[in-house]
Structure formats: C-alpha cells, structure tokens
Amino acid sequence: MNFIKTTLLLLFISFLGTAQKVDKTKNTIPKAQFIEELIAKMTVEEKLGQLNLPTSGDITTGQANSSDVAKNIKEGKVGGLFNIKSASKIREVQKIAIEQSRLKIPLLFGMDVIHGYETTFPIPLGLSSTWNLALIERSAQIAAKEASADGINWTFSPMVDISRDPRWGRVSEGSGEDPYLGSQIAKAMVKGYQGTDLSLNSTILACVKHFALYGAPEAGRDYNTVDMSRIRMYNDYFPPYKAAVDAGVGSVMASFNEIDGIPATGNKWLMTEVLRNQWKFNGFVVTDYTGIMEMSEHGIGDFQTVSALALKAGIEMDMVSGGFLNTLKKSLDEGKVTIQQIDNAVRLILNAKWDLGLFQDPYKYCDLIRNKTDIFTKENRAEARKIAAESFVLLKNDNQLLPLKKVGTIAIVGPLGNNAVNMPGTWSVATKHELAVPLLKGMQEILGQSAKVIYAKGSNLTEDAAYEERATMFGKTLNRDSRTKEQLLNEALQIAGQADIIVAALGESSEMSGESSSRTELEIPSVQKELLAALLKTGKPVVLVLFTGRPLVLVEEDKNLSAILNVWFPGTEAGYAIADVLFGDENPSGKLTATFPRSVGQIPIYYSHKNTGRPLTNKEGKFVKFLSNYIDERNEPLYPFGYGLSYTTFKYENLKVSSPTMTFSDKITVSVEVSNTGNFEGKEVVQLYSRDVVGSITRPIKELKGFQKIALKKGEKKTVSFELSVEDLKFYDSNLDFVAEPGVFEFFIGTNSDVQQKVSIELVK
C-alpha cells in the first residue's frame, strides 16, 4: 500500500511538472521586438482589454470557466485581476487566458499584500518604528515569497505617503512624517518585493502608492482635498515616491486627491512631467479603485471625458471603473485620444508581464508544491515575532517597572487582551486572522507554570455600539459583551484584586485606523479610560499595553501610569512578541516615526517645522503675549519624532565634526560616542539631524539626515560616524532647482529629534 501511495505521489508531482512546462523557444526573440509584434496583432478592443483591471471576487476552485469574468478573459478584455487567493484558483483563471483567448496573453494577479501575506508583520507604521532597514526589507521579501507561492505576482505596496495628521486613518499604512526615513523605507520595501530579478518565481511586482500627496488631506478626512505649494511637495512629500522610482519600482498607483485643482488620476503634470520626464519612471501607472469614475464627482467631466483625460495624463491601467474598456474606442473614433497613446499604455503593461517571466511561463506563480511549503511556515513566523518585538516603542517606564518578573499572578485586563482577529491590524487581507496569537495566549505559553495569568475583558471597545461596529468591520469583531459597563468593570476589579501586577490591554481596534477610518478625537475611548482609572485606584502596578494604528493623545496616561508600551498592531505573532518584551527576553528598541501630540488642536504637528518670526518653544507651558503659542496648551508634543525608551540607558558624548569647513567637492564626518550605561544589553537608534541656518527660502529647524541602529552590551561604548557630502545638504529652492547653498550648517546627533547638542560647519564654494 505504501509503495502504491508513493508511486501515485511521484506521478502527481511529475504531472505538475509537465503541466507547467511551456514552449520557451517561442520567446527567444528580443523583448522589444516580441512586444511590438504582439501589439501589431491586437485589435483595438484587445488593446483596451490589457488596460482593464477588474476585481473578480474569490472564484471558487473548479468554477473559473463559469464565472462572470471568464467571458471577458476569453475575449481578451482583461489585463489582470485582483482579489483571487490560492495558486490552484489562479492557475484555473490563467489557463483561460492562455488556452481560450485569441492572443494567449497572460494575466497579472494582484493583491494588497501590505505588511505580509499569511505570515503578517506589524502594520507599516509599526514596521517603520524598527528603524531597521534590513528587517523591513526582509519582511517584504517574506511577503513576496509567500504571495508568489499562492499565485500572486503583483502587490499594491509599498504605501509611502508622508502624513503629519494622525486624524487620517491611513497613517497606519505608511512610514510616518519624515521624507528621509520614508525614502529609505520605500527603497527597502521595493527591494524586498522585487529583489534583483523579477523573473524569479519568489519575487513580485511592487506598486508604490498613492501618487501623490494622499497623506495630506484637509481636516485629516480620507479622500479629501489636498492643497500645498510645490516647494512643500518637492521637499517634504515627493521624496519617498522618487526613492521608490529610483529603486526600480515596476508600477505606481495614482491617488484619489486633487493636485492644483486636477485629480491625480487625470493630472498630466504629475503623471507625465514629474513621474516620467523628471524622474524617468519606465513602469506603468494604475488607478486606485474606481479612480477614473470618481473624477466625475470632482466635477471635471462625464465618464467618457475623464477616461480620456486619465489616458492622456499618463495612466496605463484602469482599476475597476471600466472606463478605458468601455469608452476609449469611442474617444478614439472621435479623435479625443490617439492610437499611439493607447499603444504606449499597452506596451508598458506587456513590458511588466515580460519582466515577470509570464510570457516564458504563465504558470510560474502557480506551483502547487510551493503553495504547501512556503506559506505561514515556522521559520517565517519566527521572523515575524522578532520583527514585531523590535517595532514596539516604550513610551514610559518609571522606576524600571518593566521588564516584569516571571512570577506571581498577572492580570490581563482590557478588550484587546484576548482577541486574535485584531492582532494583524488593518489591511491584512490574506491573513488567517483566527491563527493570530492574542496577548493572553502568548503570555500563558511563555510563562508556563512559572506564573499565573488571569483575564477579564473589563469593558467593551466603546460605549457606543454603533461606533464599535464601524470600528470592527471586515469581521474583526471584539465580540461585544452584552453586560453593563458596571458589570464588566466589577469583574475586572475582582480579577485585578487577585493579581500582583495588572497589564491593561487597551487602545484602538485594528479597523479604527486604515482606509476610511479618520477620527476627530484621538484619545483612548472614554469607557476604556474609565477602566484604566479604576485599575489605578487599586494601588496595584499597572502597565499599559497600547494597541494603536496612529499617534494618540495620551496626556492623562503619561501623567498617571508608570509604564506604557506601544505595540501598534504586531501581526500574527503578536502575543508572543509582546510577552517577549514585557518579560525582558527582548529589550524594546522601537522609535516613533510620527509625533504624538498633546492635543488634537496642535495638528498638524511634526518635528521639522519652520520658525515663525515670533518663535517660542513654550516648553515651560508659559503663555507670552504676541509670540507664537496657544493660550490653552504648550507648543511641544507629548512624544517627539524619534522618541523611544529602552530597559537600559545610553549616554552620548564627544560630538564632533571632522572639519569646520566643507567645499562642494569635499565630504565631512560627524561622529559621536555612545555608551550603554544601564544594566541590560540594548539597541539604540542614533539619529543625525541638520539645520541650514540661512537659506534663500526658509528652512526647517531640523531635518533627519541619517540614522544607525547599533547594539551595545552593558558597559560597551561605540563611536558612530556619519559621512556627508554636498548632496546631503541640498533642497528644492523657489525655482524648484535642487541646490545646496553656501553658509552655516548645524548638526545634531541624539536619541530623538529633540536633541539640542550641536556642532557647526561652514559650506564654502
């Protein structure tokens, strides 16, 4: 019997290998020649089909031929699909294109693989807080390996939108407020997804989004108007997009917002002048979901008009709207678009398919063996656990309350203490949420028999049931408790009374941030604040484990608590990673990449602001008439950009520069000695900031210019050096020329953006 089973298995594997073989000799001609010959064979309708990206829904295995989208694929009216998951289903659909369409052009298959596939990493804002580019790249590499093993060859990631307004829910999907850090992360993500060879079956096409300025909507309300100067665009918001383009990203997604009065999807200055002419981008541009159709709501034309506008602006692929497929033939006949514009768009789509190796082997991403061996593996989950632990930011730790000892009785209290489905965070569409590890399980397994863990929910997410439903969409329920607020609180206090220490698991649900999840109030929901206050009144030590997808207003919590650990939404291994840090098996080393305000009224708030003519730091909370301050709040944030504590302490000394002057052809080195002066091994993010003291236009008070994450043993000292050239001192001036200007530059190195110690140089011609 075993012999028969083995023989059948070998025959099955042999069949799979045979099934995936294609005649590769047909594509030995050069890429450009192959694509031009293919375009020459295409009808107008087939060309427009290549520009069409519908969503199919999740086609059931065995039903691909009878699905609604199958007819269009057979007729050559589909260039790609998204939202199908699994190699077997995707193989069926690809087979329709290869075997039943006239020209047998393979399809692209896309998915929002944002921060992992089935193995899910921290939300992007959390990933950025690691300040560890190697780990960030590795997370994208693992995501690409898993997604490609399941049939996906294109991800709508990375999202690199700079955002300085935490009311905007999609701040959770980006890398924070800083253009330099955002640029480094953009490059790392693109490299992780695409590798060095897109034809490998473990790499996938990346798509940088949302081009452009999507993270700066008025009032922090998603999809809202964006209005800013071009100097701000080029200096503060464009750099991460350009960095992704420079890194070779294969595709770009247009944003929903308008720019200079024209929606990005139809903005020729943005898509052609900036992206193609200035930055030399040679991939293709896809709209966001129904982006073409939505331009009519902006008030710039009917469906046919805006579809033609998008094509002429430089859009190559239409996601879901169907505007290209259904209106461009008429516009072509009426002379409103040209066949050259259509052909150019088709050419760029076909280029991407060639680069992915789909013309050589359209089934290269449909390996049913890899599908079983490369996804949600023990090794991938171990890396996700390590990366999650490095993303956590220790906001407060008075009297070294943390790390906790693995003894006694520990009470976990709070609506997020025992909930698996919220742990992966927003935009975790491929995740098997039920397999994520909640805090309770993680702590119980790590502690074993060494300590006792008890749990009470304590409160619902919010008192408002309708609000909680909006905040737990997509099936990510917190299982709202029907008991009264008083009953839940009494149970929590009873549990707390049995404990030596209380871990309060509070904050946002995963869908309180993300797309279409803007908030006007940024405090922890009031019912949770009441729970926390009651726990503090017990007199027991309380540690706040904060779940959030954005900066929150935590003035009361900072004042009243001894320890706050911000864990964002850590991914599938959440509970283990949190326990690792709480008990000191991992020392927290995350640093904030977005400023935490003291009040919503301070927003937008960011470290690299400019001085006014009447500046006042107002760190003492004093009001001075006729200076730039509030009458009811201090100027500075609660936690600055770059902030984050450790279980150990670090000392900075001997800040120096290699030369007091620098010419345009020189390089200088800025260095500092960093010592671990505490009782634990730890990692520190050493941050370099500069200030251009006098410029032809006003310049920020500080700008991040470099960072290094170093590991130091107890008592160890290292010299950390940064080498700078004139390129690092350039900015876009009033003519939008990228220049460095002679004059004095100040350099600061420290543990966060609030560093004051500095050295100066003079840049001379």
CSV table of N, CA and C in Angstrom, one decimal, residues 657-755:
chain,number,residue,atom,x,y,z
A,657,VAL,N,32.9,67.1,14.5
A,657,VAL,CA,32.9,67.1,13.1
A,657,VAL,C,34.3,67.1,12.6
A,658,SER,N,34.6,66.4,11.5
A,658,SER,CA,36.0,66.3,11.0
A,658,SER,C,36.6,67.5,10.5
A,659,SER,N,35.8,68.5,10.1
A,659,SER,CA,36.4,69.8,9.7
A,659,SER,C,35.4,70.9,9.9
A,660,PRO,N,35.8,72.1,10.2
A,660,PRO,CA,34.9,73.2,10.4
A,660,PRO,C,34.4,73.8,9.1
A,661,THR,N,35.0,73.4,8.0
A,661,THR,CA,34.6,73.9,6.7
A,661,THR,C,34.5,72.7,5.7
A,662,MET,N,33.7,73.0,4.7
A,662,MET,CA,33.5,71.9,3.7
A,662,MET,C,33.2,72.6,2.3
A,663,THR,N,33.9,72.1,1.3
A,663,THR,CA,33.7,72.6,0.0
A,663,THR,C,32.6,71.8,-0.7
A,664,PHE,N,32.2,72.2,-1.9
A,664,PHE,CA,31.2,71.4,-2.6
A,664,PHE,C,31.7,70.1,-3.1
A,665,SER,N,33.0,69.9,-3.1
A,665,SER,CA,33.6,68.6,-3.6
A,665,SER,C,34.1,67.8,-2.4
A,666,ASP,N,34.0,68.3,-1.2
A,666,ASP,CA,34.5,67.6,0.0
A,666,ASP,C,33.4,66.7,0.6
A,667,LYS,N,33.9,65.9,1.5
A,667,LYS,CA,33.0,65.2,2.4
A,667,LYS,C,33.4,65.4,3.8
A,668,ILE,N,32.5,65.4,4.8
A,668,ILE,CA,32.8,65.6,6.2
A,668,ILE,C,32.2,64.4,7.0
A,669,THR,N,32.8,64.2,8.1
A,669,THR,CA,32.3,63.2,9.0
A,669,THR,C,31.8,63.8,10.3
A,670,VAL,N,30.6,63.5,10.7
A,670,VAL,CA,30.1,63.9,12.0
A,670,VAL,C,30.0,62.6,12.9
A,671,SER,N,30.6,62.7,14.1
A,671,SER,CA,30.7,61.5,14.9
A,671,SER,C,30.3,61.8,16.4
A,672,VAL,N,30.0,60.7,17.1
A,672,VAL,CA,29.6,60.8,18.5
A,672,VAL,C,29.9,59.5,19.2
A,673,GLU,N,30.3,59.5,20.4
A,673,GLU,CA,30.5,58.3,21.2
A,673,GLU,C,29.2,57.9,22.0
A,674,VAL,N,28.7,56.7,21.8
A,674,VAL,CA,27.5,56.2,22.5
A,674,VAL,C,27.9,55.1,23.4
A,675,SER,N,27.4,55.2,24.7
A,675,SER,CA,27.7,54.2,25.7
A,675,SER,C,26.4,53.6,26.3
A,676,ASN,N,26.5,52.3,26.6
A,676,ASN,CA,25.4,51.7,27.3
A,676,ASN,C,25.7,51.8,28.8
A,677,THR,N,25.0,52.7,29.4
A,677,THR,CA,25.2,52.9,30.9
A,677,THR,C,24.3,52.2,31.8
A,678,GLY,N,23.4,51.4,31.3
A,678,GLY,CA,22.4,50.7,32.1
A,678,GLY,C,22.8,49.3,32.4
A,679,ASN,N,21.8,48.5,32.7
A,679,ASN,CA,22.0,47.1,33.2
A,679,ASN,C,21.6,46.0,32.2
A,680,PHE,N,21.2,46.4,31.0
A,680,PHE,CA,20.8,45.4,30.0
A,680,PHE,C,21.5,45.6,28.7
A,681,GLU,N,21.7,44.6,27.9
A,681,GLU,CA,22.1,44.8,26.5
A,681,GLU,C,20.9,45.5,25.8
A,682,GLY,N,21.3,46.3,24.8
A,682,GLY,CA,20.2,47.0,24.2
A,682,GLY,C,20.6,47.5,22.8
A,683,LYS,N,19.6,48.0,22.0
A,683,LYS,CA,19.8,48.6,20.7
A,683,LYS,C,19.4,50.0,20.8
A,684,GLU,N,20.1,50.9,20.2
A,684,GLU,CA,19.8,52.3,20.1
A,684,GLU,C,19.8,52.8,18.7
A,685,VAL,N,18.9,53.6,18.3
A,685,VAL,CA,18.8,54.3,17.0
A,685,VAL,C,19.5,55.7,17.2
A,686,VAL,N,20.7,55.8,16.7
A,686,VAL,CA,21.5,57.0,16.7
A,686,VAL,C,21.0,57.9,15.5
A,687,GLN,N,20.5,59.1,15.8
A,687,GLN,CA,19.9,59.9,14.8
A,687,GLN,C,20.7,61.2,14.5
A,688,LEU,N,20.9,61.4,13.2
A,688,LEU,CA,21.6,62.6,12.8
A,688,LEU,C,20.7,63.6,12.2
A,689,TYR,N,20.7,64.9,12.7
A,689,TYR,CA,19.8,65.9,12.2
A,689,TYR,C,20.7,67.1,11.7
A,690,SER,N,20.2,67.9,10.8
A,690,SER,CA,20.9,69.1,10.4
A,690,SER,C,20.0,70.3,10.3
A,691,ARG,N,20.6,71.4,10.3
A,691,ARG,CA,19.8,72.7,10.1
A,691,ARG,C,20.6,73.6,9.2
A,692,ASP,N,20.0,74.0,8.1
A,692,ASP,CA,20.6,75.0,7.2
A,692,ASP,C,20.2,76.4,7.9
A,693,VAL,N,21.2,77.1,8.4
A,693,VAL,CA,20.9,78.2,9.3
A,693,VAL,C,20.3,79.4,8.5
A,694,VAL,N,20.8,79.7,7.3
A,694,VAL,CA,20.3,80.8,6.5
A,694,VAL,C,20.2,80.2,5.1
A,695,GLY,N,19.0,80.4,4.5
A,695,GLY,CA,18.8,80.0,3.1
A,695,GLY,C,18.1,81.0,2.3
A,696,SER,N,18.0,80.8,1.0
A,696,SER,CA,17.3,81.7,0.1
A,696,SER,C,15.8,81.5,0.3
A,697,ILE,N,15.3,80.4,0.9
A,697,ILE,CA,14.0,80.3,1.4
A,697,ILE,C,14.1,79.8,2.8
A,698,THR,N,13.0,79.9,3.6
A,698,THR,CA,13.0,79.5,5.0
A,698,THR,C,13.2,78.0,5.0
A,699,ARG,N,14.0,77.5,6.0
A,699,ARG,CA,14.3,76.1,6.1
A,699,ARG,C,13.9,75.6,7.4
A,700,PRO,N,13.6,74.2,7.5
A,700,PRO,CA,13.2,73.6,8.8
A,700,PRO,C,14.2,73.8,9.9
A,701,ILE,N,13.7,73.8,11.1
A,701,ILE,CA,14.6,73.9,12.3
A,701,ILE,C,15.5,72.7,12.4
A,702,LYS,N,15.0,71.5,11.9
A,702,LYS,CA,15.9,70.3,11.9
A,702,LYS,C,15.4,69.4,10.8
A,703,GLU,N,16.3,68.6,10.2
A,703,GLU,CA,15.9,67.6,9.2
A,703,GLU,C,16.8,66.4,9.5
A,704,LEU,N,16.1,65.2,9.5
A,704,LEU,CA,16.8,64.0,9.6
A,704,LEU,C,17.7,63.7,8.4
A,705,LYS,N,19.0,63.4,8.6
A,705,LYS,CA,19.9,63.2,7.5
A,705,LYS,C,20.6,61.8,7.6
A,706,GLY,N,20.4,61.1,8.6
A,706,GLY,CA,21.0,59.8,8.7
A,706,GLY,C,20.6,59.1,10.0
A,707,PHE,N,20.7,57.8,10.1
A,707,PHE,CA,20.5,57.1,11.4
A,707,PHE,C,21.2,55.7,11.3
A,708,GLN,N,21.6,55.2,12.4
A,708,GLN,CA,22.2,53.9,12.5
A,708,GLN,C,21.6,53.2,13.8
A,709,LYS,N,21.2,52.0,13.6
A,709,LYS,CA,20.8,51.2,14.7
A,709,LYS,C,21.9,50.3,15.2
A,710,ILE,N,22.3,50.5,16.4
A,710,ILE,CA,23.5,49.8,16.9
A,710,ILE,C,23.1,49.0,18.1
A,711,ALA,N,23.8,47.9,18.4
A,711,ALA,CA,23.6,47.0,19.5
A,711,ALA,C,24.8,47.2,20.5
A,712,LEU,N,24.5,47.4,21.8
A,712,LEU,CA,25.6,47.6,22.8
A,712,LEU,C,25.3,46.7,24.0
A,713,LYS,N,26.4,46.1,24.4
A,713,LYS,CA,26.3,45.3,25.6
A,713,LYS,C,26.4,46.2,26.8
A,714,LYS,N,26.1,45.7,27.9
A,714,LYS,CA,26.2,46.5,29.2
A,714,LYS,C,27.6,47.1,29.3
A,715,GLY,N,27.8,48.4,29.5
A,715,GLY,CA,29.1,49.0,29.6
A,715,GLY,C,29.8,49.2,28.4
A,716,GLU,N,29.3,48.8,27.2
A,716,GLU,CA,30.0,49.0,26.0
A,716,GLU,C,29.9,50.4,25.4
A,717,LYS,N,30.9,50.8,24.7
A,717,LYS,CA,30.9,52.1,24.0
A,717,LYS,C,31.3,52.0,22.6
A,718,LYS,N,30.6,52.7,21.7
A,718,LYS,CA,31.0,52.7,20.3
A,718,LYS,C,31.0,54.1,19.8
A,719,THR,N,31.8,54.4,18.8
A,719,THR,CA,31.8,55.6,18.0
A,719,THR,C,31.0,55.4,16.8
A,720,VAL,N,30.0,56.3,16.6
A,720,VAL,CA,29.1,56.2,15.5
A,720,VAL,C,29.4,57.4,14.6
A,721,SER,N,29.7,57.2,13.3
A,721,SER,CA,30.0,58.2,12.4
A,721,SER,C,29.1,58.3,11.2
A,722,PHE,N,28.9,59.5,10.7
A,722,PHE,CA,28.1,59.7,9.5
A,722,PHE,C,28.9,60.5,8.6
A,723,GLU,N,29.1,60.1,7.3
A,723,GLU,CA,29.8,60.8,6.3
A,723,GLU,C,28.8,61.5,5.4
A,724,LEU,N,29.0,62.8,5.2
A,724,LEU,CA,28.1,63.6,4.4
A,724,LEU,C,28.8,64.3,3.3
A,725,SER,N,28.1,64.4,2.2
A,725,SER,CA,28.6,65.2,1.0
A,725,SER,C,27.6,66.4,0.8
A,726,VAL,N,27.9,67.2,-0.2
A,726,VAL,CA,27.0,68.3,-0.5
A,726,VAL,C,25.6,67.8,-0.9
A,727,GLU,N,25.5,66.6,-1.5
A,727,GLU,CA,24.2,66.1,-1.9
A,727,GLU,C,23.3,66.0,-0.7
A,728,ASP,N,23.8,65.7,0.5
A,728,ASP,CA,23.0,65.6,1.7
A,728,ASP,C,22.5,66.9,2.2
A,729,LEU,N,23.0,68.0,1.6
A,729,LEU,CA,22.6,69.4,2.1
A,729,LEU,C,21.8,70.1,1.1
A,730,LYS,N,21.4,69.4,0.1
A,730,LYS,CA,20.6,70.0,-1.0
A,730,LYS,C,19.1,70.1,-0.6
A,731,PHE,N,18.4,71.0,-1.3
A,731,PHE,CA,16.9,71.2,-1.2
A,731,PHE,C,16.4,71.8,-2.4
A,732,TYR,N,15.1,71.8,-2.6
A,732,TYR,CA,14.5,72.5,-3.7
A,732,TYR,C,14.2,73.9,-3.4
A,733,ASP,N,14.8,74.8,-4.2
A,733,ASP,CA,14.6,76.3,-3.9
A,733,ASP,C,13.3,76.8,-4.5
A,734,SER,N,13.2,78.1,-4.6
A,734,SER,CA,11.9,78.7,-5.1
A,734,SER,C,11.7,78.5,-6.6
A,735,ASN,N,12.8,78.1,-7.3
A,735,ASN,CA,12.7,77.8,-8.7
A,735,ASN,C,12.6,76.3,-8.9
A,736,LEU,N,12.5,75.5,-7.8
A,736,LEU,CA,12.4,74.1,-7.8
A,736,LEU,C,13.7,73.5,-8.4
A,737,ASP,N,14.8,74.2,-8.3
A,737,ASP,CA,16.1,73.7,-8.6
A,737,ASP,C,16.6,73.0,-7.3
A,738,PHE,N,17.3,71.9,-7.5
A,738,PHE,CA,17.8,71.1,-6.4
A,738,PHE,C,19.2,71.6,-6.1
A,739,VAL,N,19.4,72.4,-5.0
A,739,VAL,CA,20.6,73.1,-4.8
A,739,VAL,C,21.1,73.0,-3.3
A,740,ALA,N,22.4,73.2,-3.2
A,740,ALA,CA,23.0,73.4,-1.8
A,740,ALA,C,23.5,74.8,-1.8
A,741,GLU,N,23.3,75.6,-0.8
A,741,GLU,CA,23.7,77.0,-0.7
A,741,GLU,C,24.9,77.1,0.3
A,742,PRO,N,25.9,77.9,0.0
A,742,PRO,CA,26.9,78.2,1.0
A,742,PRO,C,26.4,78.8,2.2
A,743,GLY,N,27.0,78.5,3.4
A,743,GLY,CA,26.6,79.1,4.6
A,743,GLY,C,26.8,78.1,5.8
A,744,VAL,N,26.3,78.4,6.9
A,744,VAL,CA,26.5,77.6,8.1
A,744,VAL,C,25.4,76.5,8.2
A,745,PHE,N,25.9,75.3,8.6
A,745,PHE,CA,25.0,74.2,8.8
A,745,PHE,C,25.3,73.7,10.2
A,746,GLU,N,24.3,73.4,11.0
A,746,GLU,CA,24.4,72.8,12.3
A,746,GLU,C,24.0,71.3,12.2
A,747,PHE,N,24.7,70.5,13.0
A,747,PHE,CA,24.5,69.1,13.1
A,747,PHE,C,24.2,68.7,14.5
A,748,PHE,N,23.2,67.8,14.7
A,748,PHE,CA,22.7,67.3,16.0
A,748,PHE,C,22.7,65.8,15.9
A,749,ILE,N,23.3,65.1,16.9
A,749,ILE,CA,23.2,63.7,17.0
A,749,ILE,C,22.6,63.3,18.4
A,750,GLY,N,21.6,62.5,18.4
A,750,GLY,CA,21.0,62.1,19.7
A,750,GLY,C,20.0,61.0,19.6
A,751,THR,N,19.2,60.8,20.6
A,751,THR,CA,18.3,59.7,20.8
A,751,THR,C,16.9,60.0,20.2
A,752,ASN,N,16.6,61.3,19.9
A,752,ASN,CA,15.4,61.6,19.3
A,752,ASN,C,15.5,63.0,18.7
A,753,SER,N,14.5,63.5,18.1
A,753,SER,CA,14.6,64.8,17.3
A,753,SER,C,14.6,66.0,18.3
A,754,ASP,N,14.4,65.8,19.6
A,754,ASP,CA,14.5,66.9,20.5
A,754,ASP,C,15.9,67.2,21.0
A,755,VAL,N,16.9,66.5,20.4
A,755,VAL,CA,18.3,66.7,20.8
A,755,VAL,C,18.7,68.2,20.6
